Amino acid sequence: MVCTIEINEKPKLNDPVLIEGLPGIGFVANIAALHLISELKAKRFAEIVSASFQDFAVTTETGGARSPINELYYCKREDGGRDLIIWYGNTQALTTFGQYELCGKVLDIAQELGCRCVISIGGFKKDEVQPVPAIYSAATDQETMKETVDLGTKVMVGHIFGIAGLVVGLARLRSLKGFSLLVDTLGMYPDANATRYALMTLGKYLDLNVDLSKLDAAAEQTKKVLESFGLIRNVAEEKKKEEQQMRWFI
Amino acid sequence: MVCTIEINEKPKLNDPVLIEGLPGIGFVANIAALHLISELKAKRFAEIVSASFQDFAVTTETGGARSPINELYYCKREDGGRDLIIWYGNTQALTTFGQYELCGKVLDIAQELGCRCVISIGGFKKDEVQPVPAIYSAATDQETMKETVDLGTKVMVGHIFGIAGLVVGLARLRSLKGFSLLVDTLGMYPDANATRYALMTLGKYLDLNVDLSKLDAAAEQTKKVLESFGLIRNVAEEKKKEEQQMRWFI
Amino acid sequence: MVCTIEINEKPKLNDPVLIEGLPGIGFVANIAALHLISELKAKRFAEIVSASFQDFAVTTETGGARSPINELYYCKREDGGRDLIIWYGNTQALTTFGQYELCGKVLDIAQELGCRCVISIGGFKKDEVQPVPAIYSAATDQETMKETVDLGTKVMVGHIFGIAGLVVGLARLRSLKGFSLLVDTLGMYPDANATRYALMTLGKYLDLNVDLSKLDAAAEQTKKVLESFGLIRNVAEEKKKEEQQMRWFI
Amino acid sequence: MVCTIEINEKPKLNDPVLIEGLPGIGFVANIAALHLISELKAKRFAEIVSASFQDFAVTTETGGARSPINELYYCKREDGGRDLIIWYGNTQALTTFGQYELCGKVLDIAQELGCRCVISIGGFKKDEVQPVPAIYSAATDQETMKETVDLGTKVMVGHIFGIAGLVVGLARLRSLKGFSLLVDTLGMYPDANATRYALMTLGKYLDLNVDLSKLDAAAEQTKKVLESFGLIRNVAEEKKKEEQQMRWFI
């Protein structure tokens, strides 16, 4: 049991695009994915559990026990556009090893479903952010890069940490195309505004018209989920966390 | 040799319930499991060694060398009630990876024996505890949650660390049912009183009448085993422990 | 490549005993093994490299590049006594995981060669040591324990860290017999005197007469090997070591 | 996905020599490999991605997303000399485990292509370095050692960290021949001068005449690549790095 995937359905998809939406800086990707799933009524077809996730359960308000998990959803479009595979979850893997493992497995599944294009979304942490945040991109190839610049993005300079960077880099090594969209954010809380601009840019690229009026609700729900998984913490919690380091030891 | 399991017998069991009883906060689960094994004369049928356990041996009073180990016991009930699989041990795994591996293997075995219900027991660390401690629960599903609340438990809010949380979360992902019982405890020593209330609640759920008069003896034995494995330490030992960090290096 | 074993020869052995002799406290086992190999003209039949060893090479005086390695030797006795398998090396594994892996592989080979008895040797770190150091033992079973006590050892109380403990604990779980011999040592340098008493006790048990006059030379050679592998360090080296943490980074 | 290798071509080579050229102290090997690839118009035939590399992407000036990667190139010589396999990359593995894995895989491929000789290059960090730096060597065997001393190298004394040491040590255990060339360097920046002397010595050994006039350009390019991968940092970046530790957590 390193990285277990349970696939409930193998959807037939039209030239699908994989959209990565795990928790990261500003939780931009995570809110975006949740909103897309909700607005597009995307259907879950795979669940992924990795031994590199945290070893605990968290509880819902009604006492439901939840595990760290990643999920894959698909959305078949009726407007003739390319179908979507949405990669959602409440965690990334804890170790470099686990990140590669997880990313490799998801790309395997996506490719099996005919995916040749991968898009990751992320926050670009800044100390100050304008009301209309700047958007950056980095791509697998020159042609895709040109397309993303045409969408109004700037050339990304620097590191793209975590799955957002890994998935585009590995996509390139697999001869897939793709890019990473990075939006300016303070990064301290689930950033609905940054997500709005990410989704607007994504919408332009995919010719996809998504209603953004309920985006704040998605941000709120993301905040709640991630707080319960300890990915958003305040100082008091941070201290408690240290005490919990001992975990099952006294 | 990641996680080696030696199965001596594959018992035929009647709709068995897996009860997790590894060392954790207040050692509530560990005492409970030891007491159940002893009172119900449960029979050991599997031994589990993981490369994620500590790499040492400890000695008994008579010079016996003992390894970190997990064991599975079964108990066939003659009163027509559901049979039990008891998961006992002197350690959890040291790494997240090892925890998932261990938990996955035990669930594999339990499911092979027909198990569809998993119960974990744990302590809920508090700074102050009443003589009659509060008991909390979190469950895989609404129906089971209702049953546990009917037993007199409160809704658990927060993280359930270690195997106690993991096993219920993973059970849910495997479409098993189950819940975690968490009892208020100071958590600083093997807590016989907390265990008493855990076992009373468990007894109600399983329609199982267990004599609790020898519970203090089980707590005492648990203390002895866990001290020898270094899971209960005092300050002096803590210091010595640091020195031993160098272990086989000078 | 987790743990690679190259076996050059599968010797036919008479009820062989596995003797563990890796570097540890006081390097008692390591000196003992080197001395036995040399005096008994034991023959190397297997080399073991683990991905859990350190990632470097060290150099001999003449510029030879040497890797961290473990080796197995055998000694066929002409006096009718039980044959020996000697487990020698310049390192233990760096991680718990690697230790279990390594130990499991060596036990696999030993069992394949008919081994049913395992002896580990170690130092028992004390602040003060008598000229005739005390010897302790811990065994897999009561019968073996009685035999070791009859050799003049005391009952060991406490933890036996590293491979010395692991191999006896795992032997027990494999239904092999065996014990650990632990000699009082300051533990700060390769302790020829402690080794002398370990070998005398071992000799009694195995009915094996080994000339101990060249033991100081074995201790000296052990010191040289282990210094080159960084297992014996002084303060100056310790500081340098810290700087080298950055290793191949600037 | 532990260590994935994609082989595009299996070249037929004449008694090839594997030359290790990953980033290390003074980046001597890395510059040397890049220069050899460029001057000899070596052809890439394999790409290697390891789960033990860092989990990020870096960007080129034009927004290209690049992953941590290792590559193998070959060079067929027309002067009748031995062909070359050049091991180039922008990173070593992050863990000991990953280093062994990586090294084992590359040696597997090299041996499959008929390689029986391995050369690693490295910097030997000194506080002061002469304009003509000293060169040291360590070899798998006495005969090879004599050859390297005849090239004007001194006998290396000490540890050879990382892949440079590992590959020669493991080569020896595989009965291959080889040596490590280590040049005095301050180690603080890509050292073109040290590389010059390494390549002159290597050229002598391989009877290979390489134009060294563009070596500064190779050093400059190496600096650029490695800066983008965070292997060369200044204090300001170091601080930023710490902040990024939290990576995808807020």
XYZ file of C-alpha atoms in Angstrom, chain D residues 50-218:
169
model
C 13.793 9.890 -9.581
C 11.212 10.266 -6.836
C 14.199 11.300 -4.737
C 14.709 14.480 -6.723
C 13.149 17.739 -5.518
C 9.436 18.165 -6.104
C 9.281 21.381 -8.061
C 9.712 22.843 -11.511
C 11.985 25.725 -12.385
C 11.523 28.098 -15.253
C 13.741 29.148 -18.110
C 13.946 32.782 -19.193
C 11.164 32.222 -21.678
C 8.827 30.512 -19.239
C 9.772 26.934 -20.008
C 9.080 24.563 -17.109
C 12.000 22.297 -16.279
C 12.198 19.343 -13.879
C 15.110 18.000 -11.920
C 16.552 15.372 -14.243
C 19.566 13.215 -15.076
C 20.548 12.373 -18.628
C 22.879 9.964 -20.372
C 24.742 10.955 -23.529
C 27.017 8.911 -25.729
C 29.896 9.899 -27.932
C 31.267 7.581 -30.590
C 34.856 8.511 -31.315
C 36.242 8.495 -34.786
C 39.877 8.461 -33.670
C 39.647 4.808 -32.631
C 39.644 5.650 -28.926
C 37.185 4.267 -26.418
C 33.652 5.621 -26.738
C 32.128 7.682 -23.945
C 28.916 7.568 -21.915
C 28.421 10.919 -20.200
C 26.150 11.138 -17.147
C 24.861 14.690 -16.900
C 22.167 16.290 -14.767
C 20.951 19.255 -12.781
C 20.751 17.409 -9.467
C 21.803 14.455 -7.393
C 19.194 12.567 -5.366
C 18.104 14.058 -2.047
C 18.359 10.885 0.015
C 20.953 8.195 0.519
C 18.381 5.722 -0.661
C 17.816 7.713 -3.848
C 21.539 8.013 -4.496
C 22.041 4.243 -4.402
C 18.960 3.697 -6.550
C 20.094 6.243 -9.135
C 23.654 5.011 -9.226
C 22.582 1.388 -9.509
C 20.291 2.156 -12.457
C 22.936 4.095 -14.354
C 25.517 1.363 -13.800
C 22.980 -1.205 -15.035
C 22.529 0.704 -18.289
C 26.239 1.361 -18.725
C 27.093 -2.297 -18.188
C 24.410 -3.308 -20.653
C 26.185 -1.125 -23.221
C 29.463 -2.900 -22.522
C 30.983 -0.430 -20.087
C 33.717 -1.794 -17.859
C 35.282 1.449 -16.723
C 33.826 4.277 -14.637
C 35.349 7.701 -14.005
C 33.917 10.215 -11.566
C 35.075 13.812 -11.269
C 34.838 16.004 -8.214
C 36.102 19.010 -6.337
C 38.251 18.617 -3.219
C 37.287 21.537 -1.009
C 40.234 23.549 0.276
C 40.470 26.893 2.059
C 43.177 27.996 -0.333
C 43.896 26.849 -3.871
C 46.963 27.349 -6.065
C 46.604 28.599 -9.678
C 47.624 25.110 -10.726
C 45.428 23.078 -8.409
C 46.502 19.711 -7.043
C 44.640 16.690 -8.410
C 43.940 13.575 -6.396
C 42.656 10.147 -7.306
C 41.239 7.017 -5.746
C 40.693 3.838 -7.745
C 38.927 0.514 -7.700
C 42.180 -1.447 -7.871
C 45.976 -1.150 -7.619
C 46.567 -1.303 -11.356
C 44.153 1.524 -12.134
C 45.582 3.476 -9.202
C 49.053 3.185 -10.722
C 47.717 4.505 -14.031
C 46.123 7.538 -12.374
C 49.238 8.320 -10.368
C 51.190 8.147 -13.626
C 48.869 10.908 -14.910
C 50.282 13.172 -12.219
C 47.612 12.765 -9.536
C 48.237 12.360 -5.828
C 46.751 9.637 -3.650
C 43.375 10.787 -2.301
C 42.965 10.471 1.456
C 39.500 10.937 2.948
C 35.868 10.614 2.026
C 34.460 11.048 -1.450
C 30.892 12.163 -0.827
C 27.845 11.675 -2.998
C 27.627 10.074 -6.412
C 31.313 10.728 -7.185
C 32.313 8.327 -4.416
C 29.351 6.004 -4.647
C 29.743 5.230 -8.337
C 33.389 4.195 -7.989
C 32.736 2.156 -4.857
C 29.788 0.368 -6.446
C 31.747 -0.116 -9.684
C 34.370 -2.000 -7.681
C 31.718 -4.241 -6.124
C 30.498 -4.996 -9.662
C 34.044 -5.930 -10.710
C 34.298 -2.882 -12.937
C 37.384 -0.707 -12.955
C 37.478 2.994 -12.445
C 38.651 5.958 -10.483
C 37.651 9.301 -9.059
C 39.503 12.488 -10.076
C 39.342 15.205 -7.434
C 40.665 18.708 -8.019
C 41.432 21.326 -5.372
C 38.723 23.975 -5.338
C 37.319 26.627 -3.042
C 34.046 25.004 -3.910
C 32.002 28.186 -3.645
C 31.138 28.670 -7.301
C 31.363 26.775 -10.582
C 35.117 26.476 -10.844
C 36.243 26.678 -14.473
C 39.923 26.536 -13.583
C 39.615 23.343 -11.556
C 37.559 21.866 -14.368
C 40.286 22.750 -16.881
C 42.803 20.660 -14.963
C 40.328 17.824 -14.476
C 39.664 17.705 -18.209
C 43.383 17.875 -19.061
C 44.026 14.866 -16.837
C 40.976 13.047 -18.188
C 42.105 13.846 -21.751
C 45.486 12.282 -21.089
C 43.888 9.122 -19.714
C 41.418 8.767 -22.573
C 43.761 9.955 -25.289
C 41.143 12.567 -25.992
C 41.905 16.009 -27.338
C 39.220 18.471 -26.262
C 39.367 22.175 -27.040
C 39.151 23.951 -23.673
C 38.829 27.495 -25.004
C 35.064 27.629 -24.387
C 35.264 26.241 -20.875
C 34.299 29.554 -19.271
C 31.090 29.541 -21.256
C 30.285 26.067 -19.959
